[in-house]
Amino acid sequence: MSADSNSGNKSFWPVKTAFKEKIVVLYDALLSGDQPWLDNGHYWDDFFLLKVNAKYLLEELDRNYVEKPAILKPQLNTIFDQCLVFVNSAHRIRQLNAYYTICVLIHAVSRVNQRNGFGHPALDFLCGSEGAENKFEILIESVNHTFLIDDSLSGSTLLKNAAFDVILTCCTTMLNINENMLMDYMMANANLFDSITQLIIRSPASHGYDICLLLALLLQYHKYDTSNTYIVRFSVFDDEVALTSLAQVIGSSLCEYNKAYDIERTANESSSWWSSLTTFVGSAIQSTGGNRRMKKVDDCLLLAFYEAVHLNRNFISALTHTATNSWGTKSSSSSDILPPSLPAMATPATLMTQEQTDFSDMDDFSGSNNLLSVFLEYCSIIQQFSKNEDMCNTTKLCYLILLCITEDEFANATMHDENVIFSVYLHKAPMRHRKQNNEKNSPSRPLAVALLDLTMEFIWSHMMRNFPYDLYTKCIGIIQRILSFQKRTRTRLSYSWRPLWNALITLLKFLQNCESQLAKHRDLFQLASKIINIFNLFITFGDTFLRTPEAYDEVFYETVRCYHIFDNLFAFACRYANNDNEFKESALKLMVNLTNIKLITHHFNTKIEAISNNQNNPLTENQVLEIIRNNYDTLALKLHDDLDQYDIYSEKATEASFLANITRNIIGNYRRQYSLDTNSTVQLSSILLNEVPTIS
């Protein structure tokens, strides 16, 4: 045969086909409608012994769902039923692969049912409508059993991770958690609550994040209905060890973030660290490396934190409990520590050069720190970036936590206890009119001092065109609750109040100057009334909770010194009160609240002007203070009622939609970050397969 004839015969050499994994061959057979298990009694034993190819299976399920749904449904039901058999297998590799296969099946069905919700049709396609409740009861009981496996068992951490993958996949099938029918089965199995509360005691470092995420999601499902048993169970939960472990999980992650932030801030100071911050904001979102369980600490842990302080009265003692334990977990670079919705402060390459740190290392979260002190520092960081919508939501969630804390009597008592002191470093946003303070050795003081400083810093740093009205309302509400506690209990906190008064007065001036931009859609008079009532509280009852008589005199001094701001505010309110508009009632209320301040400024200014004119020289501060002290007797004020009263925080009335949006973002972030394209299930299967010689 000639060379030419050989070259022209295209079929002489056999066509090479790509080799397929054995599991891929089995997938193809199953999805084509074959039933190979009828001829092979060990078929499923072999099937679940093979490493799951999650990416391929998911793609084929998506394709067959569109092209051959009638063939796919019975096959899917059969695979799901067999998974339920092997999730209770004594062979750990088969059990692990059964868990991973269930994850893929649920994920595939949920992806094509986002519009209609995960209801009866989706459930029927997944596992059949008959006996679905019993099937998920078997699955959840298997997960409960896996959570309680002794840690000494080889491969137990991987099995628990896989069990969390299953249960979290069930909880995140729909962005709107109330449209997820699988959550009904979670509600019906209260043993899940017992197993995760036991697990957080035994393995907080390994599984703390997943427990907080799962708990937060379970508490959101139809949370305003009586059918959510987890809300009832969690609200009366009083296991001090478990609650302390929960506080440590949250606190250690926040502490590690604070540490990573400070390292990068310090490293960038020599090259305009603010510019570096704004340049790389969001780079943590773009980063795809690292352990997925260290990515979403802001939303997930903060929501769990919020639910703990909002629902569980017993958590307050854990909140203010000094951490003494230390435990570590898997190492990761500091780039993994930074949550995706928080600003990264350096490029990934820069971060990778830092020494590896532990996500839950308690060395810094011990001795002189507790959850609340670490949380206050964390708040001081994120509130700097609240111009970003995601950061604004995170800041709001933090302030909701602080609102709940300041409404609790025990928490307030602890924060004001001068025997319970902490050194809390509050980060401050760079501003042109002040120097950046890099000194981290803050004196140890009661936590109420740090909280007041935090609110004052927020007031100073957020007077901007895009005015965060909602955040300011909550910030002022926190101050009001602290003062209400002090007045009610006659607690005299050692605090320099003057800077806070100046901040509040400056805020009032800002509201007037920016009236045209701010008054269109916001009730500025309501916010101003809250601020004026704070001054009324100091004026009327300050002698019962201010530390010294001099501090009480200074309230009047600052009021008189800035009389023109209060006069302008009164005129501002008059303009709206005398015309028909949506803010007329609020403006009238503000005018009434300003009554005492108007009396004070008129009374003392008359005395000051008379004395000043007689000596033909401007009066010094000490001279004005002396005039104030000598003329209290002739000052007549109106006694305002209920100055120490405030509207008790009501989540359902004010924040239901906000928390629903936070939950939606958490689920969306989980689904994106735990993308099956990352082959995380394959990698975990490989790890367990490598341990075959040691785990039987």
XYZ file of C-alpha atoms in Angstrom:
696
model
C 0.000 0.000 0.000
C 1.417 3.330 -1.018
C 1.963 6.227 1.278
C -0.595 8.224 -0.694
C -3.267 5.601 -0.248
C -2.446 5.362 3.441
C -2.772 9.097 3.871
C -6.065 9.129 1.998
C -7.602 6.345 4.117
C -8.928 8.326 7.054
C -10.376 5.256 8.820
C -7.182 3.173 8.828
C -6.174 4.312 12.333
C -8.785 3.932 15.084
C -10.196 7.180 16.418
C -9.017 7.816 19.959
C -11.715 8.720 22.448
C -11.117 10.423 25.778
C -11.102 8.145 28.768
C -13.955 8.641 31.198
C -13.902 8.225 34.935
C -15.789 5.169 36.036
C -18.204 7.327 38.038
C -18.919 9.372 34.887
C -19.774 6.205 32.989
C -22.169 5.228 35.768
C -23.740 8.703 35.735
C -24.303 8.483 31.970
C -25.971 5.108 32.286
C -28.259 6.258 35.090
C -29.280 9.476 33.372
C -30.036 7.660 30.124
C -32.682 5.600 31.925
C -30.754 2.331 32.444
C -31.290 0.256 35.581
C -27.965 -1.555 36.014
C -28.680 -2.389 39.655
C -31.194 -5.012 38.518
C -28.368 -7.165 37.144
C -25.738 -6.289 39.736
C -26.538 -6.706 43.406
C -23.418 -4.773 44.403
C -24.009 -1.888 42.016
C -24.783 0.732 44.659
C -21.951 -0.461 46.880
C -19.567 0.230 44.012
C -21.335 3.463 43.049
C -20.896 5.111 46.447
C -17.353 3.876 46.803
C -16.319 6.070 43.865
C -15.369 9.716 44.296
C -18.190 12.086 43.393
C -17.690 14.195 40.280
C -19.957 17.000 41.387
C -19.350 19.311 38.446
C -20.145 16.704 35.801
C -23.201 15.359 37.602
C -24.628 18.838 38.107
C -24.159 19.756 34.446
C -25.798 16.536 33.265
C -28.711 16.943 35.652
C -29.290 20.476 34.359
C -29.205 19.271 30.736
C -31.435 16.246 31.285
C -33.924 18.249 33.314
C -34.639 20.256 30.166
C -34.280 17.519 27.564
C -35.569 14.339 29.264
C -37.490 15.215 32.439
C -39.719 12.133 32.215
C -36.683 9.813 32.174
C -34.760 11.835 34.754
C -37.416 11.939 37.488
C -37.607 8.180 38.365
C -33.817 7.896 38.148
C -33.391 10.876 40.440
C -35.867 9.381 42.920
C -33.936 6.098 42.903
C -30.560 7.771 43.438
C -31.986 9.824 46.302
C -33.455 6.718 47.955
C -30.131 4.906 47.689
C -28.339 7.926 49.159
C -30.592 7.613 52.201
C -29.506 4.001 52.584
C -25.811 4.827 52.486
C -25.849 7.966 54.674
C -26.323 5.481 57.503
C -23.608 3.159 56.217
C -20.824 2.034 58.538
C -18.409 2.532 55.646
C -17.368 6.158 55.953
C -16.313 6.724 52.334
C -19.697 5.504 51.093
C -21.431 7.643 53.710
C -19.402 10.681 52.673
C -20.142 10.193 48.970
C -23.832 9.683 49.721
C -23.875 13.045 51.499
C -22.142 14.747 48.587
C -24.475 13.159 46.041
C -27.505 14.443 47.962
C -25.975 17.922 47.896
C -25.696 17.784 44.107
C -29.239 16.473 43.652
C -30.813 19.140 45.863
C -28.678 21.874 44.343
C -29.634 20.836 40.814
C -33.365 20.732 41.532
C -33.266 24.057 43.394
C -31.458 25.813 40.532
C -34.278 25.144 38.087
C -37.008 26.031 40.596
C -35.869 29.474 41.715
C -38.886 31.163 40.151
C -41.536 28.810 41.484
C -40.021 28.078 44.878
C -38.966 24.733 46.319
C -42.486 23.377 46.780
C -44.288 20.099 46.143
C -43.383 19.838 42.413
C -39.682 20.266 43.126
C -39.874 17.855 46.050
C -41.681 15.276 43.935
C -39.023 15.534 41.233
C -36.268 15.091 43.823
C -37.479 12.186 45.927
C -41.122 11.467 45.072
C -44.104 12.922 46.862
C -44.928 9.719 48.741
C -43.028 9.365 51.988
C -41.032 12.580 51.489
C -41.482 13.552 55.123
C -40.173 10.184 56.284
C -37.229 10.376 53.882
C -36.081 13.760 55.141
C -36.562 12.596 58.706
C -34.104 9.781 57.945
C -31.690 12.268 56.378
C -31.834 14.742 59.258
C -31.466 11.975 61.835
C -28.381 10.764 59.980
C -26.984 14.302 60.082
C -27.724 14.517 63.816
C -25.919 11.232 64.395
C -22.932 12.401 62.347
C -22.720 15.675 64.301
C -22.383 13.683 67.520
C -19.631 11.337 66.278
C -16.664 11.357 68.621
C -13.844 13.571 67.355
C -11.335 10.800 67.972
C -12.836 8.816 65.095
C -10.611 9.166 62.045
C -12.267 11.250 59.374
C -14.964 12.560 61.724
C -14.308 16.193 60.831
C -14.749 15.477 57.120
C -17.983 13.594 57.766
C -19.317 16.464 59.865
C -18.333 18.929 57.153
C -20.251 16.842 54.626
C -23.247 16.669 56.959
C -23.174 20.462 57.220
C -22.972 20.641 53.428
C -26.193 18.635 53.217
C -28.132 20.537 55.844
C -26.971 23.955 54.607
C -27.777 23.008 51.022
C -31.288 22.168 52.187
C -31.562 25.529 53.974
C -30.275 27.575 51.029
C -32.253 26.149 48.125
C -34.230 29.406 47.770
C -33.092 33.011 48.156
C -36.416 33.668 49.889
C -36.139 31.243 52.762
C -39.911 31.236 53.325
C -40.382 29.665 49.879
C -38.203 26.704 50.822
C -40.405 23.729 51.666
C -37.423 21.749 52.950
C -37.333 24.072 55.954
C -40.602 22.507 57.118
C -38.731 19.263 57.688
C -36.098 21.137 59.710
C -38.856 22.605 61.876
C -40.310 19.133 62.427
C -37.013 17.740 63.718
C -36.088 19.645 66.875
C -33.265 17.187 67.603
C -31.173 19.189 65.161
C -31.077 22.025 67.692
C -29.784 19.682 70.385
C -27.055 18.260 68.165
C -25.669 21.631 67.006
C -25.666 23.052 70.544
C -23.709 20.002 71.681
C -21.354 20.293 68.722
C -20.516 23.938 69.423
C -19.333 22.862 72.868
C -17.208 20.023 71.527
C -15.820 21.491 68.295
C -16.216 25.285 68.192
C -13.037 25.802 66.177
C -13.822 23.251 63.477
C -17.539 23.821 63.039
C -18.369 27.099 64.798
C -18.938 29.057 61.597
C -21.277 26.467 60.074
C -23.219 26.202 63.335
C -23.744 29.962 63.455
C -24.805 30.029 59.806
C -27.231 27.141 60.281
C -28.669 28.586 63.489
C -29.141 32.014 61.909
C -31.008 30.510 58.937
C -33.213 28.275 61.064
C -34.280 31.286 63.127
C -35.343 33.232 60.019
C -37.886 30.766 58.626
C -41.395 32.196 59.143
C -39.919 33.849 62.212
C -43.072 35.763 63.058
C -45.188 32.591 63.085
C -45.606 30.283 66.039
C -44.519 27.343 63.879
C -40.784 28.102 64.224
C -39.776 25.809 67.067
C -36.146 26.929 66.914
C -37.047 30.451 68.042
C -38.865 29.012 71.046
C -36.024 26.626 71.872
C -33.293 29.230 71.436
C -35.066 31.949 73.414
C -35.145 29.761 76.551
C -31.816 28.015 75.960
C -29.698 28.393 79.097
C -26.660 26.136 78.629
C -23.929 28.516 79.783
C -21.117 26.495 78.224
C -22.781 26.401 74.804
C -23.638 30.104 74.898
C -20.073 30.945 75.910
C -18.770 28.815 73.042
C -21.078 30.695 70.680
C -19.699 33.987 72.002
C -16.151 32.723 71.511
C -16.809 31.696 67.918
C -18.169 35.145 67.094
C -15.628 37.019 69.185
C -12.563 35.184 67.914
C -13.482 35.757 64.278
C -14.106 39.465 64.894
C -10.868 39.690 66.858
C -8.946 38.078 64.020
C -10.488 40.488 61.540
C -9.565 43.443 63.748
C -6.023 42.147 63.930
C -5.763 41.676 60.152
C -7.197 45.139 59.563
C -4.719 46.745 61.931
C -1.761 44.927 60.379
C -2.657 46.146 56.907
C -3.487 49.665 58.091
C -0.122 49.935 59.794
C 1.693 48.519 56.768
C 0.119 51.087 54.467
C 0.528 54.166 56.648
C 3.792 55.135 54.999
C 2.143 55.181 51.559
C -1.151 56.896 52.283
C -3.072 53.998 53.790
C -6.421 55.694 53.120
C -5.647 55.697 49.408
C -4.675 52.057 49.667
C -7.938 51.264 51.428
C -10.111 52.898 48.804
C -8.102 51.348 45.985
C -8.518 47.821 47.212
C -11.973 48.008 48.730
C -13.872 44.970 47.557
C -10.821 42.910 46.636
C -11.813 40.411 49.279
C -15.058 39.921 47.366
C -13.135 39.113 44.210
C -10.803 36.693 45.948
C -11.755 33.095 45.308
C -8.963 31.382 47.194
C -8.952 30.069 50.715
C -11.358 28.118 52.855
C -14.979 28.947 52.099
C -15.812 28.653 55.798
C -13.817 31.803 56.524
C -15.462 34.082 54.002
C -18.740 35.442 55.321
C -18.042 36.239 58.939
C -19.746 39.609 58.786
C -23.249 38.597 57.659
C -23.542 35.116 59.120
C -21.901 35.628 62.475
C -23.393 39.060 62.995
C -26.882 37.747 62.264
C -26.330 34.910 64.754
C -25.000 37.500 67.213
C -28.054 39.673 66.663
C -30.470 36.790 67.196
C -28.615 35.803 70.380
C -28.870 39.248 71.997
C -32.393 39.791 70.663
C -33.937 36.453 71.626
C -31.865 34.987 74.422
C -31.671 36.809 77.732
C -29.069 34.315 78.966
C -26.619 35.217 76.211
C -25.963 38.619 77.796
C -23.801 37.036 80.495
C -21.742 35.306 77.795
C -21.516 38.607 75.927
C -19.816 40.325 78.849
C -17.958 37.222 80.058
C -14.177 37.498 79.957
C -12.808 34.848 77.607
C -10.258 32.585 79.271
C -10.161 29.600 76.935
C -8.085 29.366 73.796
C -8.379 27.025 70.890
C -7.162 26.984 67.326
C -8.368 25.803 63.983
C -7.070 25.323 60.497
C -4.614 27.977 59.353
C -5.318 30.391 56.579
C -3.774 33.529 55.257
C -5.034 36.867 56.483
C -6.717 37.368 53.117
C -9.087 34.570 54.085
C -9.860 36.271 57.367
C -11.176 39.441 55.766
C -14.898 39.049 55.093
C -15.969 39.703 51.519
C -18.206 42.630 52.405
C -15.491 44.345 54.370
C -12.716 46.325 52.735
C -9.469 44.593 52.004
C -6.482 46.762 52.676
C -3.859 45.276 50.416
C -3.535 43.213 47.320
C -3.794 39.444 47.676
C -0.089 39.202 46.903
C 0.720 41.507 49.784
C -1.522 39.607 52.137
C 0.030 36.308 51.231
C 3.392 37.534 52.451
C 2.039 37.904 55.967
C 2.467 35.089 58.440
C -0.413 32.666 58.508
C -2.859 33.227 61.319
C -5.604 31.120 62.864
C -9.220 32.037 62.214
C -10.253 31.165 65.724
C -7.030 31.693 67.616
C -8.033 32.877 71.056
C -4.686 34.314 72.130
C -5.907 37.844 71.407
C -9.439 37.068 72.529
C -8.569 36.254 76.099
C -7.642 37.780 79.400
C -8.391 41.446 78.778
C -10.959 41.039 75.991
C -14.519 39.870 75.732
C -16.991 39.696 72.873
C -18.431 43.157 73.474
C -15.047 44.896 73.623
C -13.909 43.210 70.415
C -17.241 43.973 68.779
C -16.947 47.691 69.566
C -13.575 47.820 67.832
C -15.069 45.940 64.886
C -17.905 48.479 64.659
C -15.389 51.314 64.600
C -13.817 49.746 61.499
C -16.855 48.955 59.408
C -18.726 52.193 60.089
C -15.912 54.037 58.296
C -17.035 52.463 55.018
C -20.806 52.816 55.315
C -20.975 54.795 52.054
C -20.918 51.374 50.411
C -24.393 49.808 50.437
C -23.232 46.423 51.699
C -21.140 48.055 54.399
C -24.054 50.279 55.349
C -26.211 47.180 55.878
C -23.499 45.584 57.988
C -23.158 48.760 60.046
C -26.914 48.846 60.535
C -26.916 45.249 61.745
C -24.153 46.131 64.214
C -26.168 49.072 65.514
C -29.248 46.877 65.904
C -27.115 44.585 68.071
C -26.022 47.571 70.164
C -29.638 48.727 70.494
C -30.650 45.341 71.880
C -27.676 45.306 74.250
C -28.363 48.793 75.616
C -31.989 47.857 76.307
C -30.866 45.050 78.607
C -30.544 46.005 82.267
C -27.825 43.472 83.091
C -25.744 44.458 80.063
C -26.027 48.136 80.996
C -25.033 47.411 84.581
C -21.976 45.496 83.409
C -20.970 48.171 80.899
C -21.132 50.824 83.637
C -19.371 48.765 86.309
C -16.083 50.511 87.076
C -14.639 47.215 88.278
C -15.182 45.647 84.851
C -12.860 47.589 82.578
C -11.337 46.917 79.168
C -8.937 48.615 76.827
C -10.922 49.181 73.627
C -9.173 50.731 70.649
C -11.590 52.549 68.362
C -10.428 53.190 64.809
C -11.189 56.635 63.435
C -11.729 57.665 59.856
C -9.065 60.003 58.443
C -10.364 63.571 58.438
C -8.604 66.734 57.333
C -9.324 68.713 60.476
C -7.703 66.232 62.855
C -4.503 64.262 63.100
C -4.548 60.517 62.823
C -3.954 58.904 66.201
C -1.957 55.691 65.878
C -1.553 55.074 69.582
C -3.182 51.751 70.410
C -2.561 51.702 74.154
C -5.980 52.942 75.195
C -6.639 53.155 78.927
C -8.867 50.530 80.474
C -12.332 51.934 81.097
C -15.911 50.711 81.487
C -17.398 49.523 78.216
C -20.060 52.247 78.314
C -17.276 54.793 77.768
C -16.098 53.006 74.622
C -19.673 52.724 73.362
C -20.304 56.443 73.818
C -17.017 57.213 72.064
C -18.083 54.952 69.198
C -21.364 56.811 68.737
C -19.589 60.158 68.958
C -17.134 59.091 66.263
C -20.023 58.045 64.044
C -21.697 61.429 64.476
C -18.528 63.336 63.562
C -17.587 61.199 60.577
C -20.946 60.772 58.804
C -22.203 64.309 58.266
C -22.240 63.979 54.498
C -24.405 64.595 51.475
C -25.599 60.988 51.305
C -26.902 61.300 54.846
C -27.361 57.915 56.608
C -30.559 58.936 58.380
C -31.457 55.444 59.582
C -28.010 54.885 61.082
C -28.128 58.253 62.836
C -31.512 57.389 64.320
C -30.099 54.193 65.777
C -26.921 55.921 66.939
C -28.925 58.565 68.832
C -31.173 55.783 70.168
C -28.149 54.026 71.670
C -27.067 57.226 73.444
C -30.606 57.740 74.705
C -30.762 54.232 76.172
C -27.434 54.642 77.960
C -28.526 57.956 79.486
C -31.895 56.489 80.431
C -30.149 53.740 82.381
C -27.877 56.244 84.115
C -30.787 58.474 85.094
C -32.929 55.548 86.230
C -30.191 53.966 88.356
C -28.396 57.205 89.315
C -25.178 55.831 87.849
C -22.436 58.452 87.615
C -20.163 57.359 84.781
C -16.688 58.838 84.719
C -16.865 60.350 81.253
C -16.004 63.618 79.541
C -19.382 64.611 78.117
C -18.387 67.848 76.479
C -17.084 66.372 73.179
C -20.332 64.419 72.813
C -22.421 67.555 73.360
C -20.344 69.381 70.765
C -20.861 66.544 68.295
C -24.632 66.628 68.815
C -24.786 70.411 68.450
C -22.697 70.251 65.284
C -25.093 67.637 63.911
C -28.017 69.990 64.551
C -26.191 72.721 62.651
C -25.518 70.310 59.786
C -29.207 69.391 59.534
C -30.109 73.069 59.166
C -27.389 73.844 56.624
C -28.334 70.880 54.430
C -32.078 71.338 54.713
C -32.637 71.552 50.965
C -30.913 68.213 50.311
C -32.058 66.309 53.402
C -35.591 67.445 54.163
C -37.187 66.140 50.963
C -37.614 62.540 52.018
C -36.517 62.444 55.674
C -38.140 63.708 58.839
C -35.256 65.797 60.137
C -37.435 67.188 62.920
C -37.908 63.761 64.452
C -34.158 63.204 64.543
C -33.581 66.722 65.907
C -36.206 66.105 68.617
C -34.327 63.028 69.797
C -31.136 65.091 70.065
C -32.885 67.954 71.889
C -34.418 65.477 74.342
C -30.933 64.231 75.157
C -30.034 67.805 76.136
C -33.304 68.104 78.061
C -32.393 64.957 79.963
C -29.031 66.463 80.940
C -30.621 69.804 81.841
C -33.483 68.365 83.894
C -31.878 65.342 85.541
C -28.147 65.804 84.967
C -27.512 66.423 88.648
C -28.608 62.825 89.346
C -26.131 61.078 87.044
C -23.350 63.499 86.040
C -20.113 62.840 87.859
C -19.457 66.363 89.161
C -21.346 69.653 89.615
C -18.902 71.197 87.136
C -20.118 68.801 84.448
C -23.679 69.966 85.079
C -22.574 73.594 84.706
C -20.907 72.739 81.408
C -24.225 71.533 79.945
C -25.629 75.024 80.388
C -22.403 76.626 79.185
C -22.456 74.692 75.883
C -26.147 75.435 75.436
C -25.600 79.153 75.942
C -22.416 79.225 73.860
C -24.225 77.730 70.847
C -27.499 79.611 71.372
C -27.586 80.753 67.731
C -27.754 77.123 66.538
C -30.753 76.452 68.770
C -32.395 79.728 67.713
C -31.948 78.826 64.064
C -33.302 75.348 64.737
C -36.404 76.868 66.339
C -36.894 79.155 63.330
C -36.362 76.150 61.036
C -39.137 74.269 62.850
C -41.429 77.314 62.785
C -41.302 77.518 58.998
C -42.628 73.985 58.656
C -45.040 74.213 61.596
C -46.805 77.230 60.092
C -47.430 75.554 56.732
C -49.298 72.458 55.634
C -46.752 69.709 54.934
C -46.001 66.137 55.939
C -43.560 67.249 58.660
C -45.820 69.789 60.388
C -46.561 67.607 63.412
C -42.880 66.717 63.926
C -41.902 70.373 63.604
C -44.458 71.383 66.256
C -43.120 68.702 68.581
C -39.574 69.975 68.084
C -40.662 73.506 68.976
C -42.164 72.220 72.240
C -38.986 70.261 73.045
C -36.909 73.414 72.507
C -38.843 75.344 75.156
C -36.356 74.846 77.989
C -33.335 75.536 75.827
C -34.916 78.797 74.644
C -35.561 79.764 78.277
C -31.986 78.927 79.257
C -30.339 80.841 76.427
C -32.537 83.885 76.971
C -32.085 83.830 80.758
C -28.312 83.500 80.822
C -27.557 85.585 77.738
C -29.331 88.515 79.367
C -27.105 88.197 82.449
C -23.953 87.665 80.398
C -24.591 90.640 78.129
C -25.242 92.920 81.086
C -22.018 91.990 82.837
C -20.011 92.013 79.604
C -21.228 95.506 78.714
C -20.325 96.812 82.162
C -16.702 95.674 81.964
C -16.269 96.325 78.219
C -14.314 93.085 77.774
C -15.280 89.669 76.449
C -15.949 87.228 79.246
C -13.765 84.185 79.742
C -15.169 80.696 80.010
C -14.659 80.628 83.777
C -16.489 83.939 84.139
C -19.446 82.658 82.121
C -19.535 79.502 84.213
C -19.567 81.599 87.347
C -22.531 83.613 86.013
C -24.362 80.362 85.289
C -23.750 79.032 88.813
C -24.956 82.237 90.406
C -28.192 82.434 88.426
C -29.741 78.969 88.687
C -32.159 80.187 91.358
C -33.923 82.622 89.046
C -34.217 80.149 86.163
C -37.698 78.680 85.666
C -37.912 75.592 83.463
C -40.724 73.407 82.230
C -40.635 69.809 83.451
C -40.855 67.486 80.451
C -42.408 64.072 81.025
C -40.868 60.749 80.084
C -37.488 62.094 79.008
C -35.917 58.781 80.011
C -38.485 56.772 78.053
C -37.886 55.420 74.567
C -39.662 53.187 72.086
C -38.723 49.593 72.859
C -37.059 47.980 69.867
C -39.569 46.011 67.805
C -38.064 43.941 65.026
C -41.307 42.978 63.322
C -42.554 46.550 63.193
C -39.402 48.245 61.935
C -36.760 45.847 60.661
C -38.523 42.782 59.229
C -37.765 43.670 55.595
C -34.164 44.599 56.414
C -33.461 41.281 58.125
C -35.188 39.403 55.303
C -32.816 41.139 52.901
C -29.818 40.253 55.078
C -30.955 36.610 55.078
C -31.375 36.710 51.309
C -27.827 38.044 50.919
C -26.460 35.368 53.239
C -28.105 32.618 51.201
C -26.940 34.188 47.940
C -23.378 34.513 49.212
C -23.384 30.919 50.409
C -24.619 29.633 47.069
C -22.018 31.687 45.176
C -19.082 30.917 47.429
C -19.931 27.257 47.771
C -20.029 26.878 44.030
C -19.831 23.272 42.940
C -17.511 24.440 40.189
C -14.845 24.821 42.878
C -14.828 21.024 43.259
C -14.876 21.355 47.030
C -16.795 18.090 47.311
C -14.260 16.320 45.104
C -11.359 17.666 47.136
C -12.884 16.548 50.415
C -13.617 13.117 48.984
C -9.987 12.820 47.889
C -8.805 13.719 51.393
C -10.901 10.974 52.888
C -9.815 8.484 50.235
C -6.206 9.210 51.131
C -7.019 8.221 54.697
C -8.368 4.811 53.679
C -5.415 2.910 55.206
C -6.082 4.527 58.586
C -9.863 4.673 58.798
C -10.736 1.104 57.782
